[in-house]
mmCIF file of C-alpha atoms in Angstrom:
data_model
loop_
_atom_site.group_PDB
_atom_site.id
_atom_site.type_symbol
_atom_site.label_atom_id
_atom_site.label_comp_id
_atom_site.label_asym_id
_atom_site.label_seq_id
_atom_site.Cartn_x
_atom_site.Cartn_y
_atom_site.Cartn_z
ATOM 1 C CA MET A 1 167.974 39.491 26.099
ATOM 2 C CA VAL A 2 170.277 38.992 22.957
ATOM 3 C CA ALA A 3 173.355 39.164 25.296
ATOM 4 C CA PHE A 4 171.920 36.501 27.065
ATOM 5 C CA PHE A 5 172.060 34.046 24.415
ATOM 6 C CA ASN A 6 175.599 35.411 23.277
ATOM 7 C CA SER A 7 176.776 34.384 26.517
ATOM 8 C CA GLN A 8 178.256 30.767 27.308
ATOM 9 C CA PHE A 9 175.357 29.917 29.752
ATOM 10 C CA GLY A 10 172.821 30.873 27.394
ATOM 11 C CA ILE A 11 174.657 28.904 24.458
ATOM 12 C CA PHE A 12 174.948 25.970 26.659
ATOM 13 C CA LEU A 13 171.066 26.260 27.553
ATOM 14 C CA ILE A 14 170.488 26.475 23.839
ATOM 15 C CA PHE A 15 172.688 23.207 22.985
ATOM 16 C CA LEU A 16 170.810 21.466 26.065
ATOM 17 C CA LEU A 17 167.551 22.007 24.309
ATOM 18 C CA ALA A 18 168.958 21.072 20.939
ATOM 19 C CA GLY A 19 169.892 17.575 22.663
ATOM 20 C CA ILE A 20 166.305 17.187 23.935
ATOM 21 C CA ALA A 21 164.890 18.156 20.646
ATOM 22 C CA ILE A 22 166.907 15.627 18.911
ATOM 23 C CA CYS A 23 166.117 12.660 21.299
ATOM 24 C CA LEU A 24 162.474 13.741 20.990
ATOM 25 C CA LEU A 25 162.573 13.392 17.354
ATOM 26 C CA TYR A 26 164.565 10.406 17.389
ATOM 27 C CA ASP A 27 161.809 8.684 19.609
ATOM 28 C CA MET A 28 159.122 9.859 17.112
ATOM 29 C CA PHE A 29 161.191 8.276 14.592
ATOM 30 C CA ARG A 30 161.514 5.148 16.489
ATOM 31 C CA ALA A 31 157.757 5.288 17.164
ATOM 32 C CA ILE A 32 157.141 5.424 13.319
ATOM 33 C CA ARG A 33 159.513 2.377 13.126
ATOM 34 C CA LYS A 34 157.652 0.365 15.443
ATOM 35 C CA THR A 35 154.199 0.955 13.892
ATOM 36 C CA ILE A 36 155.313 0.528 10.456
ATOM 37 C CA LYS A 37 157.466 -2.322 9.837
ATOM 38 C CA THR A 38 160.315 -1.718 7.227
ATOM 39 C CA SER A 39 163.532 -4.000 5.987
ATOM 40 C CA ASP A 40 166.857 -3.584 7.867
ATOM 41 C CA PHE A 41 168.206 -1.949 4.580
ATOM 42 C CA ILE A 42 165.513 0.800 4.714
ATOM 43 C CA THR A 43 166.105 1.238 8.263
ATOM 44 C CA TYR A 44 169.680 1.841 7.781
ATOM 45 C CA ILE A 45 168.974 4.332 5.042
ATOM 46 C CA GLU A 46 166.587 6.164 7.312
ATOM 47 C CA ASP A 47 169.157 6.256 10.485
ATOM 48 C CA ILE A 48 171.914 7.716 8.003
ATOM 49 C CA ILE A 49 169.400 10.465 6.539
ATOM 50 C CA PHE A 50 168.321 11.223 10.153
ATOM 51 C CA TRP A 51 171.933 11.698 11.361
ATOM 52 C CA ILE A 52 172.900 13.574 8.576
ATOM 53 C CA CYS A 53 169.886 16.006 9.293
ATOM 54 C CA VAL A 54 170.961 16.095 12.761
ATOM 55 C CA ALA A 55 174.310 16.945 11.935
ATOM 56 C CA ILE A 56 173.396 20.024 9.599
ATOM 57 C CA PHE A 57 170.958 21.529 12.239
ATOM 58 C CA LEU A 58 174.027 21.219 14.962
ATOM 59 C CA ILE A 59 176.444 22.828 12.354
ATOM 60 C CA TYR A 60 173.724 25.401 11.743
ATOM 61 C CA LEU A 61 173.490 26.095 15.599
ATOM 62 C CA ILE A 62 177.130 26.416 15.941
ATOM 63 C CA PHE A 63 177.633 29.052 12.988
ATOM 64 C CA ILE A 64 174.525 30.989 14.006
ATOM 65 C CA LEU A 65 175.043 31.085 17.778
ATOM 66 C CA ASN A 66 178.841 30.820 18.242
ATOM 67 C CA SER A 67 180.392 31.989 14.759
ATOM 68 C CA GLY A 68 181.396 28.637 13.914
ATOM 69 C CA GLU A 69 183.709 28.072 16.771
ATOM 70 C CA LEU A 70 183.576 24.630 18.223
ATOM 71 C CA ARG A 71 183.403 24.591 22.272
ATOM 72 C CA PHE A 72 183.365 21.142 24.248
ATOM 73 C CA PHE A 73 180.532 22.377 26.406
ATOM 74 C CA MET A 74 178.404 22.523 23.481
ATOM 75 C CA PHE A 75 178.767 18.692 23.021
ATOM 76 C CA ILE A 76 178.443 18.153 26.882
ATOM 77 C CA ALA A 77 175.280 20.010 26.789
ATOM 78 C CA ILE A 78 173.774 18.033 24.053
ATOM 79 C CA CYS A 79 174.627 14.665 26.017
ATOM 80 C CA ILE A 80 173.043 16.150 29.076
ATOM 81 C CA GLY A 81 169.986 16.963 27.222
ATOM 82 C CA GLY A 82 169.828 13.649 25.445
ATOM 83 C CA ILE A 83 170.251 11.928 28.841
ATOM 84 C CA VAL A 84 167.721 13.956 30.688
ATOM 85 C CA TYR A 85 165.100 13.456 28.048
ATOM 86 C CA TYR A 86 165.950 9.900 28.144
ATOM 87 C CA PHE A 87 165.488 9.054 31.612
ATOM 88 C CA ALA A 88 162.786 11.445 32.230
ATOM 89 C CA LEU A 89 160.360 11.285 29.046
ATOM 90 C CA SER A 90 161.482 8.897 26.511
ATOM 91 C CA LYS A 91 159.315 6.004 27.745
ATOM 92 C CA TYR A 92 155.976 8.105 28.170
ATOM 93 C CA ILE A 93 156.428 9.929 24.676
ATOM 94 C CA MET A 94 157.189 6.266 22.960
ATOM 95 C CA ASN A 95 154.062 4.589 24.446
ATOM 96 C CA ILE A 96 152.141 7.740 23.586
ATOM 97 C CA SER A 97 153.366 8.248 20.116
ATOM 98 C CA VAL A 98 153.190 4.397 19.137
ATOM 99 C CA HIS A 99 149.609 4.269 20.575
ATOM 100 C CA ILE A 100 148.529 7.345 18.481
ATOM 101 C CA LEU A 101 150.327 5.797 15.286
ATOM 102 C CA GLY A 102 148.702 2.721 15.670
ATOM 103 C CA PHE A 103 145.314 4.239 15.971
ATOM 104 C CA PHE A 104 145.913 6.132 12.858
ATOM 105 C CA LYS A 105 147.225 3.092 11.048
ATOM 106 C CA ALA A 106 144.362 1.279 11.824
ATOM 107 C CA ILE A 107 141.978 3.917 10.643
ATOM 108 C CA PHE A 108 143.839 4.048 7.521
ATOM 109 C CA LYS A 109 143.709 0.283 6.974
ATOM 110 C CA LYS A 110 139.868 0.562 7.233
ATOM 111 C CA ILE A 111 139.771 3.026 4.738
ATOM 112 C CA ILE A 112 141.705 1.508 2.291
ATOM 113 C CA ASN A 113 140.020 -1.738 2.912
ATOM 114 C CA ILE A 114 136.525 0.417 2.211
ATOM 115 C CA ILE A 115 138.034 1.718 -1.003
ATOM 116 C CA LEU A 116 139.503 -1.809 -2.202
ATOM 117 C CA ILE A 117 136.193 -3.868 -1.818
ATOM 118 C CA PRO A 118 134.590 -2.820 -5.048
ATOM 119 C CA LEU A 119 137.717 -3.310 -6.840
ATOM 120 C CA LYS A 120 138.217 -6.733 -5.161
ATOM 121 C CA LEU A 121 134.671 -7.653 -6.016
ATOM 122 C CA PHE A 122 134.895 -6.497 -9.666
ATOM 123 C CA LEU A 123 138.217 -8.589 -9.966
ATOM 124 C CA LYS A 124 136.469 -11.703 -8.988
ATOM 125 C CA LEU A 125 133.838 -11.558 -11.682
ATOM 126 C CA ASN A 126 134.314 -13.645 -14.642
ATOM 127 C CA LYS A 127 135.280 -12.207 -17.924
ATOM 128 C CA LYS A 128 131.995 -12.210 -19.508
ATOM 129 C CA VAL A 129 130.341 -10.250 -16.784
ATOM 130 C CA LYS A 130 133.344 -7.780 -16.732
ATOM 131 C CA CYS A 131 132.732 -7.212 -20.663
ATOM 132 C CA ILE A 132 128.872 -6.818 -20.081
ATOM 133 C CA ILE A 133 129.487 -4.126 -17.203
ATOM 134 C CA CYS A 134 132.230 -2.216 -19.513
ATOM 135 C CA ILE A 135 129.912 -2.393 -22.572
ATOM 136 C CA ASN A 136 126.937 -0.988 -20.439
ATOM 137 C CA LEU A 137 129.153 1.841 -19.038
ATOM 138 C CA LYS A 138 130.228 2.576 -22.533
ATOM 139 C CA ASN A 139 126.686 2.882 -23.586
ATOM 140 C CA ILE A 140 125.547 4.792 -20.696
ATOM 141 C CA THR A 141 128.661 7.336 -21.336
ATOM 142 C CA LYS A 142 127.567 7.541 -24.913
ATOM 143 C CA ASN A 143 123.821 8.459 -24.097
ATOM 144 C CA ILE A 144 125.100 11.004 -21.667
ATOM 145 C CA ASN A 145 127.067 12.705 -24.433
ATOM 146 C CA LYS A 146 124.163 12.742 -26.659
ATOM 147 C CA LYS A 147 121.910 14.212 -23.991
ATOM 148 C CA SER A 148 124.301 17.055 -23.229
ATOM 149 C CA LYS A 149 124.667 17.608 -27.057
ATOM 150 C CA LYS A 150 120.978 18.111 -27.461
ATOM 151 C CA ILE A 151 120.860 20.301 -24.497
ATOM 152 C CA GLU A 152 123.725 22.567 -25.705
ATOM 153 C CA ASN A 153 121.658 23.020 -28.981
#
């Protein structure tokens, strides 16, 4: 089995899979981008970071599988893997990913709104009511502290 991965055909297949994996990750990245809107500058930074990570991954593969020797067929395999993925799976993966991320985004928004409703209501109260609430909370905590000290003694 190890000899298979040391052959040129085995290395070709691994780089073919690497091309598919890179395109799959990029589609996930695109789905996140479609779901969560960011500015163009942030998008450029994200792209640069993504492609730096891809370059590091490919350099690692080249050193592990082929002792750092560059072969033209490796780049051909990556391109073929990317093209195969793009035409066979990309559209479906993108649609599914966008729907799943949209679902989680909607749930997250609802949770945030539930958490923020009491805060929004508190902020809408006038200053006198806020002071009364704060004073009462302070008195309640003092009473709890007194009672806990009595229980300890």
